[in-house]
PDB file of C-alpha atoms in Angstrom:
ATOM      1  CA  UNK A   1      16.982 -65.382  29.359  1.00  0.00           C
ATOM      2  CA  UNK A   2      19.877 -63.565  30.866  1.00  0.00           C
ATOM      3  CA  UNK A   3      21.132 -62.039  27.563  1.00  0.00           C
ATOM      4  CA  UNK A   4      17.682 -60.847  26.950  1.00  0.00           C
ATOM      5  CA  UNK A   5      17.760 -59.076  30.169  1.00  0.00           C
ATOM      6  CA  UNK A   6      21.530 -57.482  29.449  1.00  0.00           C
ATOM      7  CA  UNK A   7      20.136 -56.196  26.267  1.00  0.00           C
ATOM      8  CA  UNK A   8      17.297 -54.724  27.621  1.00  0.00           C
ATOM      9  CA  UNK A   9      19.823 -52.786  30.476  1.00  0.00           C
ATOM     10  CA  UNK A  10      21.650 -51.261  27.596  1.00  0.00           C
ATOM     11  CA  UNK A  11      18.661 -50.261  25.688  1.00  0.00           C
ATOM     12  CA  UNK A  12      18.139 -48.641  28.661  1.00  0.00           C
ATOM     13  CA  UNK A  13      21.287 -47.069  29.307  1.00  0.00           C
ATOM     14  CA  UNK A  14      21.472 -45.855  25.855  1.00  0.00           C
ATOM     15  CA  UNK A  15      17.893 -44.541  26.081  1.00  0.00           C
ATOM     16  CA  UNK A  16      18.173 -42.231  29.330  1.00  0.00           C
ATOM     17  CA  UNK A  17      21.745 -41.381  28.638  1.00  0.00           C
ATOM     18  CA  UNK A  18      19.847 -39.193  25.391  1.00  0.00           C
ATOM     19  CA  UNK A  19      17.066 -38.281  27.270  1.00  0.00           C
ATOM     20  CA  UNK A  20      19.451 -36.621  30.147  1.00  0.00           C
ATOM     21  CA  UNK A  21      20.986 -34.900  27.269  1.00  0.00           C
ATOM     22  CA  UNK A  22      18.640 -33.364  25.499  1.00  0.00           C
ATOM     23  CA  UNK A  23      17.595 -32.560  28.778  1.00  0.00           C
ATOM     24  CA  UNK A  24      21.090 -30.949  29.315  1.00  0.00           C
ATOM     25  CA  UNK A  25      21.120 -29.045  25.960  1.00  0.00           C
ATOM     26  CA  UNK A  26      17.039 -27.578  26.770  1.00  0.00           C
ATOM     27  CA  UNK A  27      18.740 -26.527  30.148  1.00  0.00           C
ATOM     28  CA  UNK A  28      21.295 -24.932  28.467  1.00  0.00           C
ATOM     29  CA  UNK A  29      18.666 -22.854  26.285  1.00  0.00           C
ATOM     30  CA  UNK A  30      16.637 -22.018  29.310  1.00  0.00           C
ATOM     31  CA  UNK A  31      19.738 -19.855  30.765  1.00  0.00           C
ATOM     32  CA  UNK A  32      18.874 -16.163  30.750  1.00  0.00           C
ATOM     33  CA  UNK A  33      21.388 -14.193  28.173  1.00  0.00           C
ATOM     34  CA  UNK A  34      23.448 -12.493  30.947  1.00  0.00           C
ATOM     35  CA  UNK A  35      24.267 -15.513  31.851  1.00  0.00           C
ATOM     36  CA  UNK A  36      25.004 -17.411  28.702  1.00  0.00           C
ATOM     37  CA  UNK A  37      27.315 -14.761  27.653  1.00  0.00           C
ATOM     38  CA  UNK A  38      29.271 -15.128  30.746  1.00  0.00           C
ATOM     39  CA  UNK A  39      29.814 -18.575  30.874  1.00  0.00           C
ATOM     40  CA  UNK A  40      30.531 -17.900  27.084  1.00  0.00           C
ATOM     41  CA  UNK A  41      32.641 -15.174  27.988  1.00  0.00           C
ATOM     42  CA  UNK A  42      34.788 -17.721  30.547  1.00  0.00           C
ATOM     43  CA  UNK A  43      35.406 -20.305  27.595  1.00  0.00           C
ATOM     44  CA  UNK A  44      36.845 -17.171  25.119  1.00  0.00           C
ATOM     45  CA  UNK A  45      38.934 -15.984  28.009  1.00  0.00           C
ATOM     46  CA  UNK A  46      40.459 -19.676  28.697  1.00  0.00           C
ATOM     47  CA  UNK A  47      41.029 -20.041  24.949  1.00  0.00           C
ATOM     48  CA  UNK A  48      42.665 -17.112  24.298  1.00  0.00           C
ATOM     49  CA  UNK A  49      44.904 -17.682  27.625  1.00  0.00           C
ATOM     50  CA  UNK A  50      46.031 -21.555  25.483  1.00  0.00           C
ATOM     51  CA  UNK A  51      46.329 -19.678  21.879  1.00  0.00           C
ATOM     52  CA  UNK A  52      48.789 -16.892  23.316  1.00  0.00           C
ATOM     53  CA  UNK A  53      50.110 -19.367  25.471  1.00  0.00           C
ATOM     54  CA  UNK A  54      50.964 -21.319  22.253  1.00  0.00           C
ATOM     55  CA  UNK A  55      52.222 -18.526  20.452  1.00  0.00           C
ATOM     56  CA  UNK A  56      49.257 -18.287  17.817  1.00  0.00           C
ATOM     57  CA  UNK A  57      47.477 -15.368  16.695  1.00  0.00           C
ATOM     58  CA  UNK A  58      44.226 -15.070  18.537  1.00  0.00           C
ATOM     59  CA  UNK A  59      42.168 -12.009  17.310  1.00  0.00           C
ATOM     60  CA  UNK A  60      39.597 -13.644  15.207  1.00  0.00           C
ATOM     61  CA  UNK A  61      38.496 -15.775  18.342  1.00  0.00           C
ATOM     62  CA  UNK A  62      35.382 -14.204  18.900  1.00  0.00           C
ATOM     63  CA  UNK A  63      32.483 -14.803  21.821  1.00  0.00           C
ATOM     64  CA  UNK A  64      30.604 -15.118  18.842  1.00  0.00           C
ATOM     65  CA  UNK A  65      32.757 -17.882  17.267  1.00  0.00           C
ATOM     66  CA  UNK A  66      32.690 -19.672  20.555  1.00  0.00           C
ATOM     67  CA  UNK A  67      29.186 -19.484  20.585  1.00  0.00           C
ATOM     68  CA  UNK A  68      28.935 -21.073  17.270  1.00  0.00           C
ATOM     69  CA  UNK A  69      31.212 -24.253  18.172  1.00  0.00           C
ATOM     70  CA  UNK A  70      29.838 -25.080  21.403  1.00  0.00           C
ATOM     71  CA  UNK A  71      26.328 -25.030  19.644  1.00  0.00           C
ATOM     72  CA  UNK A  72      28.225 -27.538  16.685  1.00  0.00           C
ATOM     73  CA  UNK A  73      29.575 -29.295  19.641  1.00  0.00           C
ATOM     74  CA  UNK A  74      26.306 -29.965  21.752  1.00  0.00           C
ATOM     75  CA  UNK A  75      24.814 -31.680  18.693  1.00  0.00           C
ATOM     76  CA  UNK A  76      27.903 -33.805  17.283  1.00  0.00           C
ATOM     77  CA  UNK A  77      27.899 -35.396  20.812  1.00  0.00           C
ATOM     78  CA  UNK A  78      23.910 -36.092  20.058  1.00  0.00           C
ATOM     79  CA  UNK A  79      24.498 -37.170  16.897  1.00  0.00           C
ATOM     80  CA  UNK A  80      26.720 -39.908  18.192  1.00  0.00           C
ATOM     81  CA  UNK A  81      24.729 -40.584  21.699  1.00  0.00           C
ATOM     82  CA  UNK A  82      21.662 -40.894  19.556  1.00  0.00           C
ATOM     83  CA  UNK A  83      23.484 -43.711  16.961  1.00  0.00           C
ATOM     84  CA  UNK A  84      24.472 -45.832  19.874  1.00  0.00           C
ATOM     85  CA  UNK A  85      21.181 -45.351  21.561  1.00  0.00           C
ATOM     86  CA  UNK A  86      19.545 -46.572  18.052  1.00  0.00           C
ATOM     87  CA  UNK A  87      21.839 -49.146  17.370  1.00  0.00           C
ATOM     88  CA  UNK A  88      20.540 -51.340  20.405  1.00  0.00           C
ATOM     89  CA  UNK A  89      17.150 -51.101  19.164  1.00  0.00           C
ATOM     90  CA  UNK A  90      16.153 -54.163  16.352  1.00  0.00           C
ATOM     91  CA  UNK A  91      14.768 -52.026  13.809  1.00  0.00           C
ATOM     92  CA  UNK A  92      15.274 -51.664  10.087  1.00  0.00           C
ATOM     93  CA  UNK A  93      17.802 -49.231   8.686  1.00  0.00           C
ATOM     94  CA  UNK A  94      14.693 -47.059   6.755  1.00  0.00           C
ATOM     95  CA  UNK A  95      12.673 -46.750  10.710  1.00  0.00           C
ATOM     96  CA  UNK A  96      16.972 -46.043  12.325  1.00  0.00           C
ATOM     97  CA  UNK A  97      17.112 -43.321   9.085  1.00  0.00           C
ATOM     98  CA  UNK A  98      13.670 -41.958   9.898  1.00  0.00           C
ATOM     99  CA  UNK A  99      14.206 -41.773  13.754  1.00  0.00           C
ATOM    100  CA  UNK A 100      17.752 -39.723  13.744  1.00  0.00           C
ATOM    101  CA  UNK A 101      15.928 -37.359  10.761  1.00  0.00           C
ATOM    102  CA  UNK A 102      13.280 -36.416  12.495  1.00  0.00           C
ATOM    103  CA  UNK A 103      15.046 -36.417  16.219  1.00  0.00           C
ATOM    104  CA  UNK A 104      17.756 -34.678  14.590  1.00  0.00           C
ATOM    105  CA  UNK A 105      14.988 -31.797  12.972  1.00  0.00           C
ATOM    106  CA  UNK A 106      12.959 -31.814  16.022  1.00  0.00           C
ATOM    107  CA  UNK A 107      15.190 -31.381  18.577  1.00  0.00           C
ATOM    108  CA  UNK A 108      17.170 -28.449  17.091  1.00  0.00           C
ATOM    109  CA  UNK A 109      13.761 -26.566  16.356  1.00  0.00           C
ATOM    110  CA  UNK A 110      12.455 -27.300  19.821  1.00  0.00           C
ATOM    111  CA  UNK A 111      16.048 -25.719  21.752  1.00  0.00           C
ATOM    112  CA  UNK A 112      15.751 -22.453  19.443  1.00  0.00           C
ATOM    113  CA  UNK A 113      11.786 -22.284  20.367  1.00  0.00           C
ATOM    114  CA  UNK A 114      12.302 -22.556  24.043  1.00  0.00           C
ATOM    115  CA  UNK A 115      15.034 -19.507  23.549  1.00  0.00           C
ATOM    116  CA  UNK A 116      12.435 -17.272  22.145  1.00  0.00           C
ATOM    117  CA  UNK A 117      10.578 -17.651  25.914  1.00  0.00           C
ATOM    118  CA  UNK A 118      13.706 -16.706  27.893  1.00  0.00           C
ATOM    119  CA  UNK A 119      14.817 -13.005  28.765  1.00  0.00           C
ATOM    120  CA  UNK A 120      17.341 -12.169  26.449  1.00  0.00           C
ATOM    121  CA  UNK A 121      17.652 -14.528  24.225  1.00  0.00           C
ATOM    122  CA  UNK A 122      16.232 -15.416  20.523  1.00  0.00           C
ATOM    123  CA  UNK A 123      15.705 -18.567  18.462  1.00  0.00           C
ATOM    124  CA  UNK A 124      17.468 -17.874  15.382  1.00  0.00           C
ATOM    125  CA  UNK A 125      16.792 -20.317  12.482  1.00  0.00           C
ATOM    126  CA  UNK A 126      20.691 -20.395  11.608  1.00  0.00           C
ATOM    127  CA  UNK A 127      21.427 -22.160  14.978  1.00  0.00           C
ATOM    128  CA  UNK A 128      19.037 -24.942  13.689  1.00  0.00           C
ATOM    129  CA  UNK A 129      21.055 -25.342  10.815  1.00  0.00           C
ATOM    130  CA  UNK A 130      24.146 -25.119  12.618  1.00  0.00           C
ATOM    131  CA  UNK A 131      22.798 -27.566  15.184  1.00  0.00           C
ATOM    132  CA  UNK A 132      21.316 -29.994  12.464  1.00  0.00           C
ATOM    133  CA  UNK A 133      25.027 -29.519  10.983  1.00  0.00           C
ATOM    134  CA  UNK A 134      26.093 -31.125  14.120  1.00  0.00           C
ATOM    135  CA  UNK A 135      23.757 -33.594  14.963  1.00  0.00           C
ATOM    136  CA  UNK A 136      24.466 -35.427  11.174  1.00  0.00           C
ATOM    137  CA  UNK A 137      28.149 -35.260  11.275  1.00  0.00           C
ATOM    138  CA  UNK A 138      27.808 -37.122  14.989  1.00  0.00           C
ATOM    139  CA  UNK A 139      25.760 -39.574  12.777  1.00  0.00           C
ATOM    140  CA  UNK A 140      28.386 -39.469  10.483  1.00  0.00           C
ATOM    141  CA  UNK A 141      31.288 -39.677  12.709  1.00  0.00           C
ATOM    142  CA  UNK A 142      30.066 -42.572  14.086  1.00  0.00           C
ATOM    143  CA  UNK A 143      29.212 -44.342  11.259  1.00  0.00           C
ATOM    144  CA  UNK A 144      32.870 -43.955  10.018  1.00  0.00           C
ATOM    145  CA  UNK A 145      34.338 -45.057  13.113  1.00  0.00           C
ATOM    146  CA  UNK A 146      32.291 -47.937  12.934  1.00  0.00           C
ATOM    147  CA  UNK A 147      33.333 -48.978   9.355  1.00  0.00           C
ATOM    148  CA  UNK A 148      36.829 -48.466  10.073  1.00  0.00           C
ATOM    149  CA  UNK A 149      37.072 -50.885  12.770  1.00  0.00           C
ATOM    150  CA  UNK A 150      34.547 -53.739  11.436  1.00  0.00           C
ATOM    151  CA  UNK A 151      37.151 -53.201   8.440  1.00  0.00           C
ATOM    152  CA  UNK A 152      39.827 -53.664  10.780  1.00  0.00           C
ATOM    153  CA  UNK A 153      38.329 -56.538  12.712  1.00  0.00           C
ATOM    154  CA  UNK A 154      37.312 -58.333   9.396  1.00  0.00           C
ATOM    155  CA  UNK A 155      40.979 -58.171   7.946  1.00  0.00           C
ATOM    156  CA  UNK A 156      42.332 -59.524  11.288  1.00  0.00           C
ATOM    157  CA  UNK A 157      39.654 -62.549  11.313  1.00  0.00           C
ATOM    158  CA  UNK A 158      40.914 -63.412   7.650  1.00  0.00           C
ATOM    159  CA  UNK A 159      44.408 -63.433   8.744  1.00  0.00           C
ATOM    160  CA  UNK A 160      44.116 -65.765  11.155  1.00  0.00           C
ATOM    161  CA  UNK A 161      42.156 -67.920   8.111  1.00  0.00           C
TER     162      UNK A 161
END
């Protein structure tokens, strides 16, 4: 009975730790374009300061470019939230597959259509590539990582054999 209970915490956890955010990236698209191109305009400043710092050339770091990677970013981190958060459900692989597809197209089309409602901003169809980009290489990333170590961890147990 207790286990039962433990796995239905982490469901849980998983679950509202992707709801809070997608909340978080939605947020993020409801900032008015003054302001998202200050707070963008902070990040290029603080890179620049740790490529000159470094001694590398910095002129092709653009607000734009920043722009680009945080959006890459936001949705590598969902990618791999929303794996974990799958993961503690008991589902088949096709349902797991169809869930992260269609969270993964939804998602990125809903955050461009709330832009086109704030002042200043635009949805651009690129950014849900870009963010769809994202989201499957968290997928990816995480399904990598978890190879490598059930790799690792099945070599080990055959050692010890």
């Amino acid at each position: 009975m207790r286990q039962g209970k433990d796995r239905d915490a982490v469901k849980r956890f998983w679950t509202a730790v992707v709801i809070l955010y997608i909340g978080f990236i939605f947020y993020n698209s409801l900032t008015p374009a003054l302001e998202s191109s200050r707070q963008s305009g902070g990040v290029l400043a603080m890179v620049l300061e740790a490529a000159d710092s470094m001694g590398m050339e910095s002129g092709w770091i653009t607000e734009h470019l920043i722009r680009k990677t945080a959006h890459f970013a936001e949705y590598t981190l969902l990618g791999v939230l929303l794996s974990a958060a799958v993961r503690q459900y008991s589902v088949t692989v096709s349902t797991e597959r169809l869930v992260k597809g269609w969270l993964g197209t939804l998602i990125p089309l809903t955050d461009e259509t709330i832009q086109l409602f704030v002042e200043g901003r635009s949805g651009q169809i690129s950014d849900v590539w870009l963010d769809m980009a994202g989201f499957f290489t968290g997928i990816l990333t995480l399904w990598v990582v978890g190879r490598y170590f059930k790799t690792r961890y099945s070599r080990k147990r055959e050692r010890r054999m």
